[in-house]
XYZ file of C-alpha atoms in Angstrom:
704
model
C 4.235 17.592 -0.506
C 5.890 20.389 -2.550
C 9.254 18.790 -1.735
C 8.621 16.244 -4.526
C 9.133 18.923 -7.171
C 12.118 20.372 -5.280
C 13.802 16.953 -5.272
C 13.149 16.512 -8.983
C 15.064 19.724 -9.615
C 17.898 18.546 -7.310
C 18.203 15.297 -9.272
C 18.580 17.241 -12.538
C 21.336 19.367 -11.042
C 23.175 16.321 -9.687
C 23.197 14.703 -13.140
C 25.582 17.408 -14.299
C 28.020 17.374 -11.359
C 30.650 15.340 -13.241
C 30.464 17.438 -16.455
C 32.414 20.547 -17.320
C 30.768 23.998 -16.995
C 30.870 26.675 -19.649
C 28.716 29.493 -20.941
C 25.992 28.865 -23.495
C 27.645 30.819 -26.303
C 30.986 29.010 -25.910
C 29.301 25.590 -25.987
C 27.285 26.456 -29.089
C 30.474 27.667 -30.779
C 32.271 24.380 -30.092
C 29.279 22.095 -30.667
C 29.718 21.516 -34.457
C 33.228 20.097 -33.849
C 32.233 17.775 -30.999
C 31.548 14.062 -31.507
C 30.456 11.064 -29.466
C 30.135 11.334 -25.695
C 31.531 14.878 -25.635
C 28.743 16.094 -27.917
C 26.062 14.431 -25.744
C 27.604 15.950 -22.602
C 27.651 19.401 -24.240
C 23.959 19.140 -25.173
C 23.130 18.101 -21.610
C 25.036 21.139 -20.297
C 23.091 23.406 -22.665
C 19.865 22.025 -21.240
C 21.046 22.636 -17.652
C 21.992 26.238 -18.523
C 18.584 26.777 -20.144
C 16.917 25.907 -16.820
C 18.441 29.057 -15.317
C 16.277 31.170 -17.664
C 12.494 31.470 -17.938
C 12.537 30.544 -21.637
C 10.315 27.443 -21.665
C 10.696 26.904 -25.439
C 14.503 26.980 -25.159
C 14.433 24.451 -22.326
C 12.204 22.113 -24.343
C 14.378 22.433 -27.463
C 17.612 21.731 -25.546
C 16.076 18.715 -23.837
C 14.928 17.139 -27.104
C 18.311 17.860 -28.762
C 19.986 15.979 -25.905
C 17.543 13.049 -26.256
C 17.795 12.893 -30.068
C 21.618 12.862 -30.052
C 21.706 10.100 -27.423
C 19.335 8.031 -29.554
C 21.230 8.745 -32.801
C 24.501 7.520 -31.270
C 22.843 4.411 -29.834
C 24.030 5.381 -26.332
C 21.450 3.449 -24.272
C 22.763 4.717 -20.931
C 22.525 8.351 -21.985
C 19.167 7.860 -23.705
C 17.772 6.299 -20.534
C 19.029 9.301 -18.570
C 17.504 11.675 -21.144
C 14.119 9.939 -21.072
C 14.016 10.160 -17.276
C 15.012 13.849 -17.463
C 12.179 14.470 -19.920
C 9.597 12.929 -17.564
C 10.955 15.098 -14.705
C 10.656 18.167 -16.952
C 7.030 17.340 -17.798
C 6.253 16.674 -14.106
C 7.840 19.922 -12.837
C 6.010 21.992 -15.460
C 2.598 20.308 -14.918
C 2.583 18.932 -18.472
C 0.329 16.008 -17.575
C -0.779 15.196 -21.126
C 2.813 15.125 -22.406
C 3.895 12.925 -19.488
C 1.064 10.428 -20.005
C 1.653 10.353 -23.766
C 5.345 9.410 -23.402
C 5.548 7.476 -20.132
C 4.538 4.003 -21.392
C 7.160 4.089 -24.156
C 9.792 5.404 -21.705
C 9.028 2.699 -19.139
C 9.278 -0.022 -21.794
C 12.638 1.368 -22.991
C 14.072 1.574 -19.456
C 12.884 -1.928 -18.583
C 14.267 -3.479 -21.780
C 17.671 -1.874 -21.104
C 17.789 -2.817 -17.414
C 17.884 0.822 -16.185
C 15.977 -0.079 -13.033
C 16.653 3.070 -10.968
C 15.343 5.310 -13.752
C 12.537 2.804 -14.448
C 11.074 2.968 -10.938
C 11.595 6.727 -10.580
C 9.714 7.370 -13.848
C 6.970 5.011 -12.655
C 6.749 6.965 -9.370
C 6.305 10.232 -11.323
C 3.406 8.594 -13.187
C 1.745 7.564 -9.902
C 2.175 11.037 -8.371
C 0.789 12.643 -11.542
C -2.398 10.610 -11.131
C -2.596 11.319 -7.386
C -2.019 15.093 -7.512
C -4.335 15.453 -10.514
C -7.154 13.892 -8.485
C -7.164 10.410 -10.038
C -6.270 8.810 -6.693
C -7.818 5.433 -7.541
C -5.746 5.092 -10.713
C -2.683 6.277 -8.793
C -3.159 3.643 -6.090
C -3.617 0.914 -8.724
C -0.368 1.940 -10.432
C 1.469 2.080 -7.068
C 0.342 -1.457 -6.204
C 1.472 -2.752 -9.630
C 4.789 -0.933 -9.170
C 5.327 -2.543 -5.737
C 4.480 -6.031 -7.059
C 6.948 -5.564 -9.939
C 9.737 -4.347 -7.624
C 9.071 -7.080 -5.052
C 9.366 -9.755 -7.749
C 12.839 -8.384 -8.545
C 13.659 -7.709 -4.851
C 14.421 -4.091 -5.807
C 14.449 -2.020 -2.589
C 14.418 1.311 -4.447
C 11.334 0.294 -6.446
C 9.514 -1.029 -3.360
C 10.465 2.052 -1.318
C 9.296 4.497 -4.003
C 6.068 2.480 -4.411
C 5.341 2.745 -0.664
C 6.057 6.501 -0.848
C 3.610 6.868 -3.749
C 0.987 4.872 -1.790
C 1.531 7.254 1.133
C 0.855 10.225 -1.165
C -2.382 8.574 -2.318
C -3.554 7.833 1.238
C -2.625 11.408 2.271
C -4.818 12.800 -0.508
C -7.632 10.489 0.660
C -7.162 11.950 4.186
C -6.361 8.488 5.609
C -3.448 9.505 7.831
C -2.997 6.136 9.563
C -2.510 4.292 6.258
C -0.366 7.148 4.884
C 1.919 7.021 7.928
C 2.301 3.251 7.626
C 3.160 3.456 3.915
C 5.745 6.237 4.447
C 7.311 4.325 7.352
C 7.777 1.221 5.194
C 9.182 3.355 2.362
C 11.741 4.981 4.676
C 12.817 1.594 6.103
C 13.482 0.211 2.604
C 15.180 3.292 1.148
C 17.500 3.650 4.171
C 19.007 0.248 3.272
C 20.274 1.485 -0.120
C 23.827 2.734 -0.687
C 24.414 5.368 -1.754
C 21.284 6.778 -0.126
C 18.729 8.043 -2.677
C 17.905 11.769 -2.622
C 14.236 10.848 -3.149
C 14.144 9.728 0.491
C 14.158 13.335 1.742
C 10.731 13.802 0.146
C 9.405 10.780 2.060
C 10.764 12.172 5.357
C 9.032 15.503 4.707
C 5.734 13.834 3.796
C 5.824 11.616 6.923
C 6.433 14.728 9.054
C 3.341 16.401 7.545
C 1.263 13.288 8.312
C 2.498 13.014 11.919
C 1.683 16.708 12.468
C -1.834 16.104 11.103
C -2.126 13.211 13.602
C -0.679 15.418 16.407
C 1.841 12.642 17.078
C 4.694 14.962 18.050
C 6.870 12.408 19.938
C 7.119 10.261 16.801
C 7.700 13.397 14.739
C 10.621 14.313 17.014
C 12.087 10.803 16.699
C 11.706 10.962 12.916
C 13.754 14.177 12.702
C 16.645 12.425 14.454
C 16.629 9.720 11.769
C 16.307 12.416 9.081
C 19.402 14.218 10.399
C 21.474 11.032 10.192
C 20.256 10.565 6.604
C 21.246 14.133 5.630
C 24.720 13.716 7.120
C 25.255 10.450 5.218
C 23.921 12.071 2.021
C 26.765 14.620 2.057
C 29.281 11.778 2.386
C 27.684 9.601 -0.328
C 27.597 12.348 -2.969
C 30.711 14.284 -1.840
C 28.886 17.630 -1.820
C 28.891 20.535 0.607
C 26.153 21.393 3.051
C 25.458 24.788 1.387
C 25.060 23.326 -2.122
C 21.935 24.892 -3.656
C 19.758 21.767 -3.891
C 20.934 20.398 -0.531
C 20.252 23.789 1.093
C 16.564 23.372 0.331
C 16.575 19.917 1.928
C 18.239 21.280 5.083
C 15.612 24.039 5.204
C 12.802 21.457 5.140
C 14.599 19.387 7.805
C 14.910 22.278 10.290
C 11.277 23.304 9.682
C 10.242 19.733 10.580
C 12.308 20.026 13.789
C 10.434 23.241 14.587
C 7.080 21.516 13.939
C 7.934 18.863 16.525
C 9.264 21.375 19.067
C 6.137 23.577 18.853
C 3.900 20.526 19.191
C 5.846 19.414 22.303
C 5.719 22.918 23.809
C 9.479 23.601 23.583
C 9.343 27.136 22.132
C 13.032 27.894 22.759
C 14.108 24.924 20.681
C 11.531 25.796 18.002
C 12.953 29.327 17.703
C 16.490 27.973 17.303
C 15.414 25.496 14.606
C 13.511 28.160 12.650
C 16.536 30.442 12.815
C 18.726 27.629 11.445
C 16.179 26.943 8.707
C 16.249 30.576 7.535
C 19.994 30.303 6.806
C 19.272 27.763 4.066
C 16.421 29.651 2.355
C 18.086 31.469 -0.528
C 15.146 33.478 -1.940
C 11.683 34.516 -0.808
C 10.194 32.806 -3.880
C 10.907 29.307 -2.505
C 8.201 27.129 -0.965
C 10.431 26.761 2.085
C 10.150 30.519 2.767
C 6.353 30.302 2.943
C 6.605 27.353 5.352
C 9.115 29.313 7.448
C 6.731 32.302 7.691
C 3.847 30.006 8.682
C 5.723 28.440 11.599
C 7.250 31.765 12.684
C 3.675 33.052 12.993
C 2.623 29.927 14.906
C 5.608 30.278 17.263
C 4.754 33.926 17.900
C 1.150 32.974 18.695
C 2.268 30.310 21.155
C 4.468 32.926 22.870
C 1.550 35.439 22.848
C 3.446 37.845 20.562
C 0.308 38.548 18.562
C 1.613 41.599 16.686
C 4.644 39.630 15.477
C 2.374 36.737 14.517
C 0.164 39.144 12.544
C 3.203 40.575 10.726
C 4.560 37.159 9.709
C 1.132 35.981 8.604
C 0.489 39.201 6.693
C 3.642 38.669 4.641
C 2.584 35.045 4.090
C -0.893 36.158 2.944
C 0.716 38.352 0.290
C 2.812 35.451 -1.049
C -0.029 32.876 -1.103
C -2.343 35.196 -3.051
C -0.166 34.484 -6.080
C -0.307 30.658 -5.980
C -2.950 28.205 -7.227
C -2.862 25.948 -4.167
C -6.294 26.618 -2.641
C -5.664 24.284 0.297
C -2.571 26.353 1.187
C -4.676 29.535 1.003
C -7.210 28.037 3.423
C -4.429 27.056 5.862
C -2.962 30.579 5.831
C -6.359 32.266 6.202
C -7.204 29.878 9.049
C -4.064 31.009 10.863
C -4.933 34.664 10.140
C -8.426 34.204 11.549
C -7.038 32.663 14.758
C -4.675 35.634 15.172
C -7.522 38.124 14.621
C -9.695 36.332 17.188
C -6.827 36.528 19.703
C -6.575 40.291 18.965
C -10.372 40.633 19.471
C -10.812 41.666 15.824
C -13.864 39.476 15.394
C -15.159 41.312 12.330
C -11.991 40.675 10.339
C -11.936 37.060 11.596
C -15.539 36.563 10.423
C -14.635 37.885 6.970
C -11.721 35.441 6.781
C -13.903 32.496 7.767
C -16.393 33.486 5.060
C -13.561 33.567 2.482
C -12.388 30.139 3.705
C -15.893 28.722 3.214
C -15.972 30.083 -0.335
C -12.560 28.530 -1.086
C -13.640 25.215 0.470
C -16.783 25.226 -1.699
C -14.572 25.819 -4.719
C -12.247 22.986 -3.626
C -15.207 20.653 -3.166
C -16.551 21.517 -6.616
C -13.072 21.021 -8.059
C -12.715 17.678 -6.254
C -16.113 16.592 -7.589
C -15.041 17.481 -11.130
C -11.749 15.625 -10.669
C -13.540 12.530 -9.335
C -15.962 12.693 -12.268
C -13.005 12.990 -14.659
C -11.362 9.973 -12.992
C -14.549 7.941 -13.333
C -14.830 9.033 -16.969
C -11.241 7.889 -17.520
C -11.996 4.495 -15.997
C -15.261 4.338 -17.959
C -13.452 5.096 -21.207
C -10.985 2.291 -20.484
C -13.906 -0.071 -19.837
C -15.718 1.228 -22.929
C -12.613 0.518 -25.025
C -12.466 -3.007 -23.621
C -16.164 -3.411 -24.435
C -15.614 -2.267 -28.024
C -12.715 -4.700 -28.334
C -14.933 -7.486 -26.989
C -17.690 -6.542 -29.471
C -15.190 -6.593 -32.338
C -13.962 -10.007 -31.230
C -17.575 -11.217 -31.014
C -18.251 -9.887 -34.546
C -15.226 -11.750 -35.898
C -16.313 -14.925 -34.137
C -19.797 -14.503 -35.614
C -18.359 -14.144 -39.122
C -16.246 -17.256 -38.522
C -19.339 -19.094 -37.300
C -21.305 -18.022 -40.389
C -18.454 -19.189 -42.626
C -18.385 -22.492 -40.781
C -22.172 -22.757 -41.149
C -21.930 -22.208 -44.922
C -19.281 -24.914 -45.084
C -21.474 -27.209 -43.034
C -24.435 -26.553 -45.366
C -22.325 -27.418 -48.408
C -21.050 -30.569 -46.734
C -24.552 -31.433 -45.577
C -25.858 -31.013 -49.138
C -23.225 -33.402 -50.418
C -24.128 -35.850 -47.673
C -27.862 -35.610 -48.494
C -27.192 -36.159 -52.184
C -25.017 -39.143 -51.366
C -27.740 -40.428 -49.065
C -30.355 -40.215 -51.796
C -28.132 -42.156 -54.176
C -27.422 -44.633 -51.433
C -31.135 -45.057 -50.695
C -31.855 -45.520 -54.381
C -29.409 -48.366 -54.613
C -30.177 -49.774 -51.160
C -33.964 -49.550 -51.189
C -34.372 -52.991 -49.693
C -32.604 -51.872 -46.456
C -35.072 -48.981 -45.852
C -36.906 -50.721 -43.014
C -33.718 -51.376 -41.101
C -32.632 -47.757 -41.541
C -36.008 -46.549 -40.238
C -35.670 -48.725 -37.150
C -32.171 -47.383 -36.548
C -33.485 -43.840 -36.929
C -36.198 -44.451 -34.341
C -33.619 -45.791 -31.889
C -31.440 -42.751 -32.527
C -34.384 -40.452 -31.703
C -34.870 -42.231 -28.385
C -31.166 -41.955 -27.554
C -31.206 -38.232 -28.408
C -34.182 -37.693 -26.087
C -32.372 -39.489 -23.273
C -29.266 -37.351 -23.814
C -31.338 -34.163 -23.652
C -32.899 -35.285 -20.373
C -29.469 -36.105 -18.912
C -28.132 -32.746 -20.091
C -31.001 -30.905 -18.358
C -30.297 -32.797 -15.131
C -26.585 -31.941 -15.399
C -27.415 -28.246 -15.847
C -29.623 -28.277 -12.740
C -26.906 -30.010 -10.693
C -24.235 -27.562 -11.896
C -26.424 -24.537 -11.068
C -27.127 -25.869 -7.566
C -23.407 -26.475 -6.982
C -22.564 -22.941 -8.123
C -25.186 -21.491 -5.747
C -23.725 -23.442 -2.825
C -20.167 -22.338 -3.709
C -21.332 -18.705 -3.955
C -23.033 -18.925 -0.537
C -19.871 -20.424 0.966
C -17.717 -17.642 -0.500
C -20.032 -15.044 1.028
C -19.949 -16.888 4.364
C -16.114 -16.969 4.265
C -15.952 -13.198 3.583
C -18.344 -12.515 6.464
C -16.355 -14.774 8.795
C -12.982 -13.219 7.876
C -14.450 -9.750 8.480
C -15.252 -10.763 12.079
C -11.580 -11.104 13.012
C -9.401 -7.964 13.022
C -7.087 -7.448 10.042
C -5.354 -4.293 11.319
C -3.301 -4.163 14.507
C -2.291 -1.410 16.979
C 0.544 0.866 15.818
C 2.265 1.527 19.161
C 5.885 1.779 20.207
C 5.272 -0.400 23.292
C 3.302 -3.184 21.590
C 3.987 -5.615 18.733
C 0.828 -7.652 17.920
C -0.047 -9.752 14.855
C -2.422 -12.652 14.100
C -3.500 -14.773 11.116
C -6.359 -17.214 10.412
C -6.472 -19.678 7.472
C -9.616 -21.897 7.336
C -9.147 -25.473 6.044
C -12.467 -25.313 4.176
C -14.427 -22.408 2.743
C -15.405 -21.483 6.321
C -13.865 -22.657 9.574
C -14.173 -22.734 13.324
C -10.996 -21.006 14.536
C -11.132 -17.513 15.999
C -8.961 -14.771 17.420
C -9.579 -11.255 18.665
C -8.238 -8.426 20.781
C -9.581 -5.368 22.562
C -7.341 -2.460 23.649
C -8.700 -0.456 26.607
C -6.234 2.257 27.626
C -3.065 0.415 28.687
C -4.905 -2.926 29.028
C -4.771 -5.401 26.097
C -7.367 -8.211 26.022
C -6.767 -10.977 23.492
C -8.068 -14.465 22.780
C -7.559 -17.393 20.388
C -9.825 -20.408 20.065
C -10.658 -23.595 18.156
C -14.291 -24.772 17.754
C -14.946 -28.510 17.549
C -15.555 -29.584 13.973
C -15.201 -27.563 10.772
C -17.377 -26.007 8.118
C -20.553 -23.896 8.479
C -21.705 -25.156 11.956
C -18.256 -24.426 13.418
C -18.216 -20.954 11.810
C -21.587 -20.076 13.418
C -20.382 -21.251 16.850
C -17.163 -19.253 16.290
C -19.211 -16.099 15.545
C -21.069 -16.455 18.884
C -17.835 -16.936 20.843
C -16.155 -13.974 19.137
C -19.100 -11.664 19.843
C -19.243 -12.706 23.508
C -15.480 -12.121 23.968
C -15.685 -8.582 22.590
C -18.707 -7.742 24.759
C -17.177 -9.077 28.005
C -13.700 -7.618 27.329
C -15.312 -4.194 26.925
C -16.670 -4.653 30.482
C -13.053 -5.140 31.720
C -13.696 -8.526 33.327
C -10.829 -10.836 34.260
C -9.995 -13.628 31.744
C -11.370 -16.352 34.058
C -14.639 -14.424 34.472
C -14.887 -13.988 30.701
C -14.401 -17.748 30.190
C -17.052 -18.515 32.859
C -19.667 -16.245 31.293
C -18.994 -17.422 27.722
C -19.383 -21.012 28.949
C -22.758 -20.182 30.544
C -23.960 -18.588 27.305
C -22.818 -21.416 25.003
C -23.528 -24.528 27.113
C -27.252 -24.020 27.608
C -30.180 -25.933 26.170
C -29.755 -24.166 22.794
C -26.465 -26.066 22.237
C -28.266 -29.080 20.769
C -25.255 -29.992 18.619
C -23.049 -30.345 21.754
C -20.356 -28.184 20.171
C -17.561 -26.685 22.277
C -14.574 -24.397 21.856
C -11.090 -24.447 23.380
C -9.855 -20.927 24.156
C -6.870 -19.074 25.547
C -7.898 -15.682 26.977
C -5.239 -13.187 28.085
C -5.002 -9.715 29.605
C -1.690 -7.785 29.494
C -0.947 -4.577 31.393
C 1.258 -2.732 28.876
C 2.818 -0.554 31.602
C 4.090 -3.466 33.738
C 4.060 -6.466 31.373
C 1.841 -8.396 33.832
C -0.103 -11.263 32.138
C -3.422 -12.505 33.561
C -4.786 -15.499 31.614
C -7.244 -18.383 31.562
C -6.733 -21.468 29.417
C -9.968 -23.350 28.586
C -8.729 -26.709 27.286
C -6.501 -25.094 24.633
C -2.956 -25.909 23.477
C -0.335 -24.396 25.825
C 1.162 -21.160 24.405
C 4.908 -20.743 23.933
C 6.933 -18.075 25.743
C 10.032 -17.035 23.747
C 13.211 -15.242 24.773
C 17.013 -15.236 24.225
C 17.307 -18.611 22.485
C 14.691 -20.216 24.743
C 11.179 -21.337 23.734
C 9.030 -23.256 26.217
C 5.389 -24.182 26.741
C 3.600 -22.496 29.661
C 2.398 -24.926 32.330
C -1.303 -24.301 33.006
C -4.369 -25.438 34.968
C -6.372 -27.942 32.830
C -9.735 -26.071 32.628
C -12.463 -27.732 30.537
C -13.291 -26.486 27.027
C -16.057 -23.877 26.853
C -19.591 -25.005 26.011
C -19.487 -28.577 27.321
C -21.019 -28.229 30.823
C -22.947 -25.311 32.385
C -22.163 -24.044 35.869
C -18.352 -24.297 35.674
C -16.141 -21.720 37.422
C -12.951 -21.257 35.400
C -9.630 -20.658 37.165
C -7.236 -17.948 36.050
C -3.455 -17.732 36.335
C -0.828 -15.021 36.019
C 2.772 -14.308 35.071
C 4.360 -11.305 36.785
C 6.115 -9.817 33.765
C 6.471 -10.955 30.133
C 7.996 -7.695 28.892
C 10.325 -8.165 25.908
C 9.418 -11.884 25.723
C 7.108 -12.740 22.794
C 4.071 -14.910 23.616
C 2.966 -17.248 20.787
C -0.580 -18.745 20.815
C -1.861 -21.171 18.147
C -4.459 -23.820 17.267
C -3.730 -27.490 16.633
C -3.876 -26.838 12.904
C -0.174 -25.956 13.426
C 1.368 -28.771 15.450
C -0.999 -31.436 13.999
C -0.652 -30.369 10.344
C -0.100 -33.494 8.221
C 1.863 -34.123 5.029
C 1.064 -36.687 2.333
C 2.402 -39.513 4.546
C 0.097 -38.286 7.393
C 3.127 -37.264 9.465
C 2.390 -34.413 11.876
C 4.293 -31.134 12.237
C 4.735 -31.881 16.026
C 5.291 -29.729 19.129
C 9.014 -30.489 19.052
C 9.440 -28.976 15.597
C 7.474 -25.887 16.682
C 9.770 -25.322 19.693
C 12.892 -25.939 17.603
C 11.892 -23.282 15.022
C 10.982 -20.679 17.664
C 14.158 -21.397 19.643
C 16.555 -21.157 16.689
C 14.957 -18.248 14.802
C 15.911 -14.688 15.721
C 12.750 -12.760 16.625
C 12.258 -9.701 14.393
C 8.542 -9.007 14.790
C 5.280 -10.759 15.586
C 4.289 -10.634 11.923
C 7.602 -12.234 10.862
C 7.116 -15.055 13.422
C 3.525 -15.840 12.314
C 4.330 -15.690 8.590
C 7.475 -17.837 9.087
C 5.485 -20.616 10.764
C 2.756 -20.374 8.117
C 5.431 -20.973 5.447
C 6.968 -23.846 7.458
C 3.565 -25.572 7.720
C 3.024 -25.156 3.987
C 6.433 -26.743 3.290
C 5.660 -29.617 5.666
C 2.304 -30.364 3.954
C 4.140 -30.675 0.613
C 0.935 -30.282 -1.394
C -1.356 -32.207 0.972
C -4.802 -30.712 1.657
C -5.073 -28.928 5.061
C -6.549 -31.242 7.688
C -7.565 -28.433 10.081
C -7.910 -24.646 10.358
C -4.640 -22.814 11.110
C -4.713 -19.771 13.419
C -1.754 -18.060 15.156
C -1.283 -14.969 17.346
C 1.968 -13.433 18.595
C 2.256 -10.531 21.062
C 5.256 -8.766 22.584
C 5.283 -5.970 25.183
C 8.227 -3.675 24.442
C 10.071 -1.771 27.170
C-alpha cells in the first residue's frame, strides 16, 4: 500500500514536465520581473526544487506562494492545480489535521470550476486519510458517496478511484474477497481512460498484495500481464522514458509483483530473473521498493534452501525496518526471520523473535482499539453536534410557540371582552346560546372518541407494516446475494417481491466442480407464500448438500411438502439443475415451471422438457430428470412468470415472444448484465403499473 505515496510524488514531478528548469537562486533573481503565467510557473518550479531538500518549512512556504499567486491572478486552472498539490503535500507528510481542515473548501472550489480529475483525486486522498488513520467506517462512507457522485456524472476516473479507495478500506478490514472485487472493478474502469492515469499503478500493486494474501497465484500471474501492458502504454501516453525516476519506481513494483507470482507458482528460476530486473530500477536503499526486494530475495533463498543467503538478506532487512513506524511491516519481517531460524535449528533465537512479534501485535491491537475508539468519538461528536442543532431548533420553535400563545391570549381577551358586551346587549338570546354550547360539547366529545379510534387504527397499521418489513428482510436473507468469483463460471440472480414478502425463490450450492441451482414460484403471494418458500429453500439446500440428482431432489421435496401438514394445498413450480463445470454437462428436472431459455450466437430458444407436476400437490410422485450433454459457453436463463406475464396499465403482458427477441438481439456481456437488462425492460413495460407478481431471474454460463 506504500505505492500510494510513491504515486503522489510521481504526479507532482509530472506536473512540472512542461516547465523550464533552472536553479533556485536564478529563479529568485528573476522573480520580481516576472508577470502573469510566467511568474506562476516560476513559483511552481521553486516548489519542485524545494522538494529535493529536507527543509520542510521552505517546501511549505514555496507551496503557499504558488497557491497565493494563482489566486491573486484569478487563474482558476492553476489554482485548482495548486490546491490539489497542497492536498498531496499534506498527505505525503502525514499532516492529517491540515488535510481535513482544507479539503472541504478545496473540493467545493474544484467542483465549482469543473476540475473533475483534481476533484476526484483530492476526494480519494481524503478517503485514504480516513482509512490509513484507522477511521475505516468513515472512509468507506466517503468512498460510497464519491462513487455515487461519479456515477451520476458517468465519470470513469471518479468511479475507478472510488473502487480503489473501497478496496483499501476492505483490505484494512482484512476482507480480502471484497477488497479483490473492488480493486478489479477499479482497474476495469481506469483502463478505459485515455491517457491512462498514473494512479492505476497503485491499484495494480494493491490487487497483487490481496491476491498474494489469498494465495491466488494464477490470478496474480494473469494480473501482471495486464500490468505490463499498462506500463508500456503509460510510456507512450506521457512520452517519457522507462528509466525516468518516478516511472523507475513503478517498474520496480511491477517486477516484484512478477516475482511474487513466480514464487507462489514454484517457478524459482523466473522469480530470480524478475527480482534481478527489479533491482535495476531501485535507485537508493532508502526506497520502500528496496525493502520489498530484500524480503522476496530472502523468500526465494528459503525456497531454494539457501538458508545462509536468506539469513543475510533478512538481516539487512531487519536493520532497515527498525527505523520505520510500520509495526505490521516489522511483524512480517520478524516472522520471516523466525522461519529462517527454525530452518537453521536455532530455536532459541526463533522463540525470542516470536515473543517480540507477540509484543508488537499486542501494541498493534491496543493501537487499533484506540483508533476505533477515536473513530467512534468522531462519529459521536458529529451526532452530538446534530443533537445540539436539533435542541437549538427546538428552543427556537418553543419561543415561537410562546410568542404565538401570547398573541392568542391577547386575541382571546379581546374576544372575551367582545363576548361580554355582546351578551349584555343580547341577554334575551342567552338560552339559545346555552343550548348551542351544550351541542358543541357533545360534538367535541364525539370528535375525541373518533380521534382515539383513529390513533388505535394507525398504531395497529404501523405494527403490521413493521412486521412485514422484518419478514421481507428475513426472506431476502434466505436467498444468496453474493455469487462465486471463478474464471470458469458466471452466475447471477435477482428476486423482487410484488408485495412486502413474496413466494419466489432461488438458490445454488457449489460442491467442488458441481454446481446445484434452483428457481421456483410458490402459488399465491404474501406471507403464506413466503413461509412455503422458506421450507422449499431449506429442503433444496439440505438435499443438494447430499449430492442427489435433480429428479431425486424434486421427489423428496414433494414428499416433504405434500403431506397432511399442507392444509392450505399450496404448491411450488421449480426448475432444479446440476452442472458439471469441467464438462458443461447439465442434469435437470423441471417441476411444472416455465421452460428456461438457452442462449448462444444470436439464438435464444426455450428448452423442450418433460411436463412434471408442480411440487406439493400430490404425494408419492416420482419425478423424471433430463440432461443436455454440454452447455459450455451458452448462457442458461431461468425465470418466473412475473417476467413474461408482467402487465402494464392496459393489462397487456410482457409475453414470451418479447423475452426471446430481447435475448436474441442483445449481445451477452455477463449474467448480471442480462438479469439487470430484463429487470429494466419489465419496469419500462409496466409504465408505472403496480407489479402483478413476484419477479425472479437466474442466469448461469459455464466458461471454457
